[in-house]
């Protein structure tokens, strides 16, 4: 074996660090851009590198952040997502995200993108993609569990892939639910607040976007979910969180972004050990079946993978005519 030839030419020129502000990315992102980036990202998980996320807490255990590394054939980076619940006291969002992209020649940072708002679009786009791939074609009624930051972004991308005749909102309090109903109504949606049992009884699709913990009861009972329902669940993305009743897994076909991560951080931590987890990328690329019958209950456990952030960031840069 011969050693690699040393680099004898002049060192590469390090370009100035590119910083794209939150205000700029928020103005550029939209549902269509995020949905196309999600399609590209999940397709890239088949045969490409996919790295699990790391979820940790800050000096104050209430403050959490996650690191989501990513790589493609041409780019690599890491997304840092933060959740600082005390920010509400300052009138600031509790969630924020920053995407770091590397110079692939010398390994230094090439770009820093603040993507707090874009990250909400990215998460909602993944849920919309799962609806497109897994929900029944005649889906028209959406149940939304959650009234916080992420819930506000979930309905519009859904309408890109299915008709939405009605949105049923389930909140922790009646006041929170009514506030979300008012916001959705202002966007032109038919929406009303209901309890969890009615939401499950009527919904074609259930989206859960809450901060529910494993030390509290699940959001609903498994028996309330009717055959043919699709569920997209993104609240459980760290240890100690749970939204679904574990009994539901025995009735469902279960999909996820990355099986290893879903079992460690996601909703599937609470699934029986024999539960089969199907990567969404396999369905998107035709390597695995999604829904097999109208009566199937399908569950997507979304804990988030860095390749989603990488492809979204590259799409935003492309929209700005910037290449790295």
CSV table of C-alpha atoms in Angstrom, one decimal:
chain,number,residue,atom,x,y,z
A,1,UNK,CA,0.0,0.0,0.0
A,2,UNK,CA,1.4,3.4,-1.0
A,3,UNK,CA,0.8,6.5,1.0
A,4,UNK,CA,-1.3,9.3,-0.5
A,5,UNK,CA,0.6,11.9,-2.3
A,6,UNK,CA,1.1,15.1,-0.2
A,7,UNK,CA,-0.5,18.3,-1.3
A,8,UNK,CA,2.3,20.4,-2.8
A,9,UNK,CA,0.3,23.2,-4.3
A,10,UNK,CA,-0.7,26.5,-2.6
A,11,UNK,CA,-3.2,26.1,0.2
A,12,UNK,CA,-6.9,26.7,-0.7
A,13,UNK,CA,-8.1,30.2,-0.1
A,14,UNK,CA,-10.5,30.4,2.9
A,15,UNK,CA,-13.5,32.5,1.9
A,16,UNK,CA,-15.2,34.8,4.3
A,17,UNK,CA,-17.7,33.2,6.5
A,18,UNK,CA,-21.2,33.5,5.1
A,19,UNK,CA,-23.9,34.5,7.7
A,20,UNK,CA,-27.6,34.3,6.6
A,21,UNK,CA,-29.9,35.9,9.2
A,22,UNK,CA,-33.1,34.5,10.6
A,23,UNK,CA,-35.0,37.4,9.0
A,24,UNK,CA,-33.7,36.5,5.5
A,25,UNK,CA,-34.3,32.8,5.7
A,26,UNK,CA,-37.8,33.4,7.1
A,27,UNK,CA,-38.6,35.6,4.2
A,28,UNK,CA,-37.4,33.1,1.7
A,29,UNK,CA,-38.9,29.8,2.9
A,30,UNK,CA,-42.3,28.6,1.9
A,31,UNK,CA,-44.3,25.4,1.9
A,32,UNK,CA,-43.4,24.4,-1.6
A,33,UNK,CA,-39.6,24.9,-1.1
A,34,UNK,CA,-39.7,23.0,2.2
A,35,UNK,CA,-41.8,20.1,0.7
A,36,UNK,CA,-39.4,19.6,-2.3
A,37,UNK,CA,-36.4,19.7,0.1
A,38,UNK,CA,-38.1,17.1,2.2
A,39,UNK,CA,-38.6,14.8,-0.8
A,40,UNK,CA,-35.0,15.2,-1.8
A,41,UNK,CA,-33.8,14.6,1.7
A,42,UNK,CA,-35.7,11.4,2.3
A,43,UNK,CA,-34.8,10.1,-1.1
A,44,UNK,CA,-31.1,10.7,-0.1
A,45,UNK,CA,-31.5,8.5,3.0
A,46,UNK,CA,-31.6,5.4,0.7
A,47,UNK,CA,-28.0,4.5,0.0
A,48,UNK,CA,-26.6,7.7,1.5
A,49,UNK,CA,-25.2,8.4,5.0
A,50,UNK,CA,-27.7,9.1,7.7
A,51,UNK,CA,-26.4,10.0,11.2
A,52,UNK,CA,-28.4,9.9,14.4
A,53,UNK,CA,-29.1,13.0,16.4
A,54,UNK,CA,-27.8,13.8,19.9
A,55,UNK,CA,-30.2,15.4,22.3
A,56,UNK,CA,-28.8,17.0,25.5
A,57,UNK,CA,-29.6,19.7,27.9
A,58,UNK,CA,-28.0,23.0,28.9
A,59,UNK,CA,-26.7,24.1,32.2
A,60,UNK,CA,-30.3,24.5,33.2
A,61,UNK,CA,-31.9,21.0,32.6
A,62,UNK,CA,-35.1,22.7,31.4
A,63,UNK,CA,-33.1,24.0,28.4
A,64,UNK,CA,-32.5,21.4,25.7
A,65,UNK,CA,-30.6,21.4,22.4
A,66,UNK,CA,-30.0,18.8,19.8
A,67,UNK,CA,-27.2,18.2,17.3
A,68,UNK,CA,-28.1,16.8,13.9
A,69,UNK,CA,-25.1,16.0,11.6
A,70,UNK,CA,-25.6,15.5,7.9
A,71,UNK,CA,-23.6,14.7,4.8
A,72,UNK,CA,-24.3,14.3,1.1
A,73,UNK,CA,-22.0,13.6,-1.9
A,74,UNK,CA,-21.2,17.3,-2.1
A,75,UNK,CA,-21.9,19.0,1.3
A,76,UNK,CA,-21.8,18.4,5.0
A,77,UNK,CA,-23.0,20.2,8.1
A,78,UNK,CA,-24.8,20.1,11.4
A,79,UNK,CA,-28.0,21.7,12.7
A,80,UNK,CA,-28.2,22.9,16.3
A,81,UNK,CA,-31.8,23.1,17.5
A,82,UNK,CA,-32.6,24.8,20.8
A,83,UNK,CA,-35.6,24.7,23.2
A,84,UNK,CA,-35.4,27.4,25.9
A,85,UNK,CA,-38.9,27.4,27.5
A,86,UNK,CA,-38.1,30.5,29.6
A,87,UNK,CA,-37.9,32.6,26.4
A,88,UNK,CA,-41.7,33.2,26.6
A,89,UNK,CA,-40.9,35.5,29.6
A,90,UNK,CA,-39.0,37.7,27.2
A,91,UNK,CA,-41.5,37.6,24.3
A,92,UNK,CA,-39.1,35.3,22.3
A,93,UNK,CA,-39.8,31.9,20.6
A,94,UNK,CA,-38.9,28.9,22.7
A,95,UNK,CA,-37.5,27.1,19.7
A,96,UNK,CA,-34.6,28.2,17.4
A,97,UNK,CA,-32.3,26.4,14.9
A,98,UNK,CA,-28.9,27.2,13.4
A,99,UNK,CA,-27.4,25.3,10.5
A,100,UNK,CA,-23.7,25.2,10.1
A,101,UNK,CA,-22.3,24.2,6.6
A,102,UNK,CA,-18.6,23.2,6.1
A,103,UNK,CA,-16.1,24.2,3.4
A,104,UNK,CA,-15.5,20.7,2.0
A,105,UNK,CA,-12.0,21.6,0.9
A,106,UNK,CA,-10.5,22.6,4.3
A,107,UNK,CA,-13.1,21.6,6.8
A,108,UNK,CA,-13.8,25.1,8.2
A,109,UNK,CA,-17.2,26.7,8.5
A,110,UNK,CA,-18.4,28.1,5.2
A,111,UNK,CA,-21.8,29.3,6.2
A,112,UNK,CA,-24.0,29.9,9.2
A,113,UNK,CA,-27.8,30.0,8.5
A,114,UNK,CA,-30.3,31.0,11.2
A,115,UNK,CA,-33.3,28.8,10.4
A,116,UNK,CA,-35.7,29.0,13.3
A,117,UNK,CA,-38.8,29.7,11.1
A,118,UNK,CA,-37.5,27.6,8.3
A,119,UNK,CA,-37.1,24.7,10.7
A,120,UNK,CA,-40.8,24.8,11.5
A,121,UNK,CA,-41.6,24.7,7.7
A,122,UNK,CA,-39.1,21.8,7.4
A,123,UNK,CA,-40.9,19.7,10.1
A,124,UNK,CA,-44.3,20.4,8.7
A,125,UNK,CA,-43.1,19.5,5.2
A,126,UNK,CA,-42.0,16.1,6.5
A,127,UNK,CA,-45.4,15.5,8.0
A,128,UNK,CA,-47.1,16.6,4.7
A,129,UNK,CA,-44.8,14.2,2.8
A,130,UNK,CA,-45.9,11.3,5.0
A,131,UNK,CA,-49.5,12.2,4.4
A,132,UNK,CA,-48.9,12.2,0.7
A,133,UNK,CA,-47.2,8.8,0.9
A,134,UNK,CA,-49.3,7.0,3.6
A,135,UNK,CA,-52.7,8.6,4.0
A,136,UNK,CA,-55.8,7.5,2.1
A,137,UNK,CA,-56.5,9.4,-1.1
A,138,UNK,CA,-60.0,10.5,0.2
A,139,UNK,CA,-58.6,12.2,3.3
A,140,UNK,CA,-60.3,15.5,4.1
A,141,UNK,CA,-60.5,15.8,7.9
A,142,UNK,CA,-57.4,16.7,9.9
A,143,UNK,CA,-57.1,16.5,13.7
A,144,UNK,CA,-54.3,18.6,15.2
A,145,UNK,CA,-53.2,17.9,18.7
A,146,UNK,CA,-51.2,20.9,19.9
A,147,UNK,CA,-51.5,24.6,19.9
A,148,UNK,CA,-47.9,25.8,20.2
A,149,UNK,CA,-45.2,27.0,17.9
A,150,UNK,CA,-45.1,24.0,15.6
A,151,UNK,CA,-48.8,23.5,15.3
A,152,UNK,CA,-49.2,26.8,13.5
A,153,UNK,CA,-47.2,25.5,10.5
A,154,UNK,CA,-48.9,22.1,10.0
A,155,UNK,CA,-52.0,22.8,8.1
A,156,UNK,CA,-50.8,24.7,5.0
A,157,UNK,CA,-48.4,22.1,3.7
A,158,UNK,CA,-51.0,19.4,4.4
A,159,UNK,CA,-53.3,21.2,1.9
A,160,UNK,CA,-50.6,20.8,-0.8
A,161,UNK,CA,-51.1,17.1,-0.8
A,162,UNK,CA,-54.7,16.5,0.3
A,163,UNK,CA,-57.9,18.5,0.3
A,164,UNK,CA,-58.7,19.9,3.8
A,165,UNK,CA,-62.4,20.3,4.5
A,166,UNK,CA,-62.1,20.6,8.3
A,167,UNK,CA,-59.4,20.9,11.0
A,168,UNK,CA,-60.2,19.6,14.5
A,169,UNK,CA,-58.1,21.2,17.2
A,170,UNK,CA,-57.3,19.6,20.5
A,171,UNK,CA,-55.5,21.8,23.0
A,172,UNK,CA,-54.2,21.5,26.6
A,173,UNK,CA,-56.7,24.2,27.5
A,174,UNK,CA,-59.9,25.5,25.9
A,175,UNK,CA,-58.3,28.9,25.5
A,176,UNK,CA,-55.3,27.6,23.7
A,177,UNK,CA,-57.5,25.6,21.4
A,178,UNK,CA,-59.8,28.5,20.6
A,179,UNK,CA,-56.7,30.7,19.8
A,180,UNK,CA,-55.5,28.2,17.3
A,181,UNK,CA,-59.0,27.8,15.8
A,182,UNK,CA,-59.1,31.6,15.3
A,183,UNK,CA,-55.7,31.6,13.6
A,184,UNK,CA,-56.7,28.8,11.3
A,185,UNK,CA,-60.0,30.5,10.5
A,186,UNK,CA,-58.1,33.7,9.6
A,187,UNK,CA,-56.1,31.6,7.1
A,188,UNK,CA,-59.3,30.4,5.4
A,189,UNK,CA,-59.6,27.0,7.0
A,190,UNK,CA,-62.8,25.5,8.5
A,191,UNK,CA,-61.7,24.8,12.1
A,192,UNK,CA,-63.2,24.1,15.5
A,193,UNK,CA,-62.0,22.9,18.9
A,194,UNK,CA,-63.0,19.4,20.0
A,195,UNK,CA,-62.0,16.9,22.7
A,196,UNK,CA,-59.5,14.1,22.0
A,197,UNK,CA,-62.1,11.4,21.6
A,198,UNK,CA,-64.1,13.2,19.0
A,199,UNK,CA,-61.0,14.2,17.1
A,200,UNK,CA,-59.9,10.6,16.8
A,201,UNK,CA,-63.4,9.4,15.9
A,202,UNK,CA,-63.7,11.8,13.0
A,203,UNK,CA,-60.2,12.3,11.7
A,204,UNK,CA,-58.6,10.8,8.6
A,205,UNK,CA,-55.2,12.2,9.6
A,206,UNK,CA,-54.0,13.0,13.1
A,207,UNK,CA,-51.0,15.2,13.6
A,208,UNK,CA,-49.5,15.5,17.1
A,209,UNK,CA,-47.2,18.4,17.9
A,210,UNK,CA,-47.1,18.7,21.6
A,211,UNK,CA,-44.5,18.6,24.4
A,212,UNK,CA,-46.2,15.7,26.2
A,213,UNK,CA,-44.0,13.7,28.5
A,214,UNK,CA,-43.9,10.0,29.3
A,215,UNK,CA,-44.9,10.7,32.9
A,216,UNK,CA,-48.3,11.9,31.8
A,217,UNK,CA,-51.1,9.9,30.1
A,218,UNK,CA,-51.0,9.6,26.3
A,219,UNK,CA,-52.9,12.2,24.3
A,220,UNK,CA,-55.7,9.7,23.5
A,221,UNK,CA,-56.7,6.0,23.9
A,222,UNK,CA,-55.7,3.5,21.2
A,223,UNK,CA,-59.2,2.3,20.8
A,224,UNK,CA,-60.4,5.8,19.7
A,225,UNK,CA,-58.3,5.7,16.5
A,226,UNK,CA,-60.4,4.3,13.7
A,227,UNK,CA,-59.2,2.0,11.0
A,228,UNK,CA,-57.7,3.8,8.0
A,229,UNK,CA,-56.3,6.7,10.0
A,230,UNK,CA,-52.8,8.1,9.4
A,231,UNK,CA,-50.9,9.6,12.3
A,232,UNK,CA,-47.8,11.9,11.9
A,233,UNK,CA,-46.2,12.4,15.3
A,234,UNK,CA,-43.3,14.7,16.0
A,235,UNK,CA,-43.6,15.7,19.7
A,236,UNK,CA,-41.5,12.8,21.0
A,237,UNK,CA,-37.9,13.7,19.9
A,238,UNK,CA,-36.0,13.2,23.1
A,239,UNK,CA,-36.0,10.8,26.1
A,240,UNK,CA,-38.8,11.4,28.5
A,241,UNK,CA,-41.3,12.4,25.9
A,242,UNK,CA,-44.4,10.5,24.6
A,243,UNK,CA,-47.6,11.3,22.8
A,244,UNK,CA,-49.1,8.0,21.7
A,245,UNK,CA,-50.6,5.1,23.6
A,246,UNK,CA,-48.2,2.2,23.3
A,247,UNK,CA,-51.1,-0.2,22.5
A,248,UNK,CA,-51.6,1.6,19.2
A,249,UNK,CA,-48.4,0.1,17.8
A,250,UNK,CA,-50.0,-3.4,17.7
A,251,UNK,CA,-52.7,-2.1,15.3
A,252,UNK,CA,-50.5,0.0,13.0
A,253,UNK,CA,-47.9,-0.1,10.3
A,254,UNK,CA,-45.1,2.0,11.7
A,255,UNK,CA,-42.8,4.3,9.7
A,256,UNK,CA,-39.9,6.6,10.8
A,257,UNK,CA,-37.1,8.7,9.5
A,258,UNK,CA,-34.3,6.6,11.0
A,259,UNK,CA,-35.1,3.3,12.9
A,260,UNK,CA,-32.0,3.5,15.2
A,261,UNK,CA,-33.0,7.0,16.3
A,262,UNK,CA,-36.7,6.3,16.6
A,263,UNK,CA,-36.0,3.6,19.1
A,264,UNK,CA,-33.6,5.8,21.1
A,265,UNK,CA,-35.3,9.2,20.9
A,266,UNK,CA,-38.7,8.9,19.2
A,267,UNK,CA,-42.1,7.7,19.9
A,268,UNK,CA,-40.9,4.2,19.2
A,269,UNK,CA,-39.0,4.1,22.5
A,270,UNK,CA,-42.4,3.0,23.9
A,271,UNK,CA,-43.2,0.5,21.1
A,272,UNK,CA,-43.0,-3.3,21.7
A,273,UNK,CA,-39.5,-4.6,20.9
A,274,UNK,CA,-40.8,-6.6,17.9
A,275,UNK,CA,-42.4,-3.6,16.2
A,276,UNK,CA,-41.2,-3.4,12.6
A,277,UNK,CA,-40.0,0.1,11.7
A,278,UNK,CA,-40.1,1.1,8.0
A,279,UNK,CA,-37.8,4.0,6.9
A,280,UNK,CA,-39.9,6.6,5.0
A,281,UNK,CA,-37.2,6.9,2.4
A,282,UNK,CA,-37.7,3.3,1.5
A,283,UNK,CA,-41.4,4.0,0.8
A,284,UNK,CA,-40.6,7.2,-1.1
A,285,UNK,CA,-38.2,5.4,-3.5
A,286,UNK,CA,-40.5,2.3,-4.0
A,287,UNK,CA,-38.3,-0.1,-2.0
A,288,UNK,CA,-41.0,-0.7,0.7
A,289,UNK,CA,-44.8,-0.7,0.8
A,290,UNK,CA,-46.6,2.1,2.6
A,291,UNK,CA,-50.3,1.8,3.0
A,292,UNK,CA,-51.5,-1.7,1.9
A,293,UNK,CA,-55.2,-1.2,2.5
A,294,UNK,CA,-57.7,1.5,3.2
A,295,UNK,CA,-58.2,0.0,6.6
A,296,UNK,CA,-54.5,0.3,7.6
A,297,UNK,CA,-53.6,2.5,10.5
A,298,UNK,CA,-50.2,4.1,9.6
A,299,UNK,CA,-48.0,5.9,12.1
A,300,UNK,CA,-45.0,8.1,11.2
A,301,UNK,CA,-42.6,8.7,14.1
A,302,UNK,CA,-40.7,11.9,13.3
A,303,UNK,CA,-37.7,12.6,15.5
A,304,UNK,CA,-35.8,14.6,12.8
A,305,UNK,CA,-32.6,13.8,10.9
A,306,UNK,CA,-29.9,16.2,9.8
A,307,UNK,CA,-30.2,15.5,6.1
A,308,UNK,CA,-33.6,17.3,6.2
A,309,UNK,CA,-31.8,20.4,7.4
A,310,UNK,CA,-29.0,20.1,5.0
A,311,UNK,CA,-31.3,19.9,1.9
A,312,UNK,CA,-33.4,22.7,3.2
A,313,UNK,CA,-30.4,24.9,3.8
A,314,UNK,CA,-29.1,24.2,0.3
A,315,UNK,CA,-32.5,25.0,-1.2
A,316,UNK,CA,-32.5,28.3,0.6
A,317,UNK,CA,-29.0,29.1,-0.7
A,318,UNK,CA,-30.0,28.2,-4.2
A,319,UNK,CA,-32.9,30.5,-4.0
A,320,UNK,CA,-30.4,33.3,-3.1
A,321,UNK,CA,-28.1,32.2,-6.0
A,322,UNK,CA,-25.4,31.2,-3.5
A,323,UNK,CA,-23.3,28.1,-4.0
A,324,UNK,CA,-20.7,26.7,-1.6
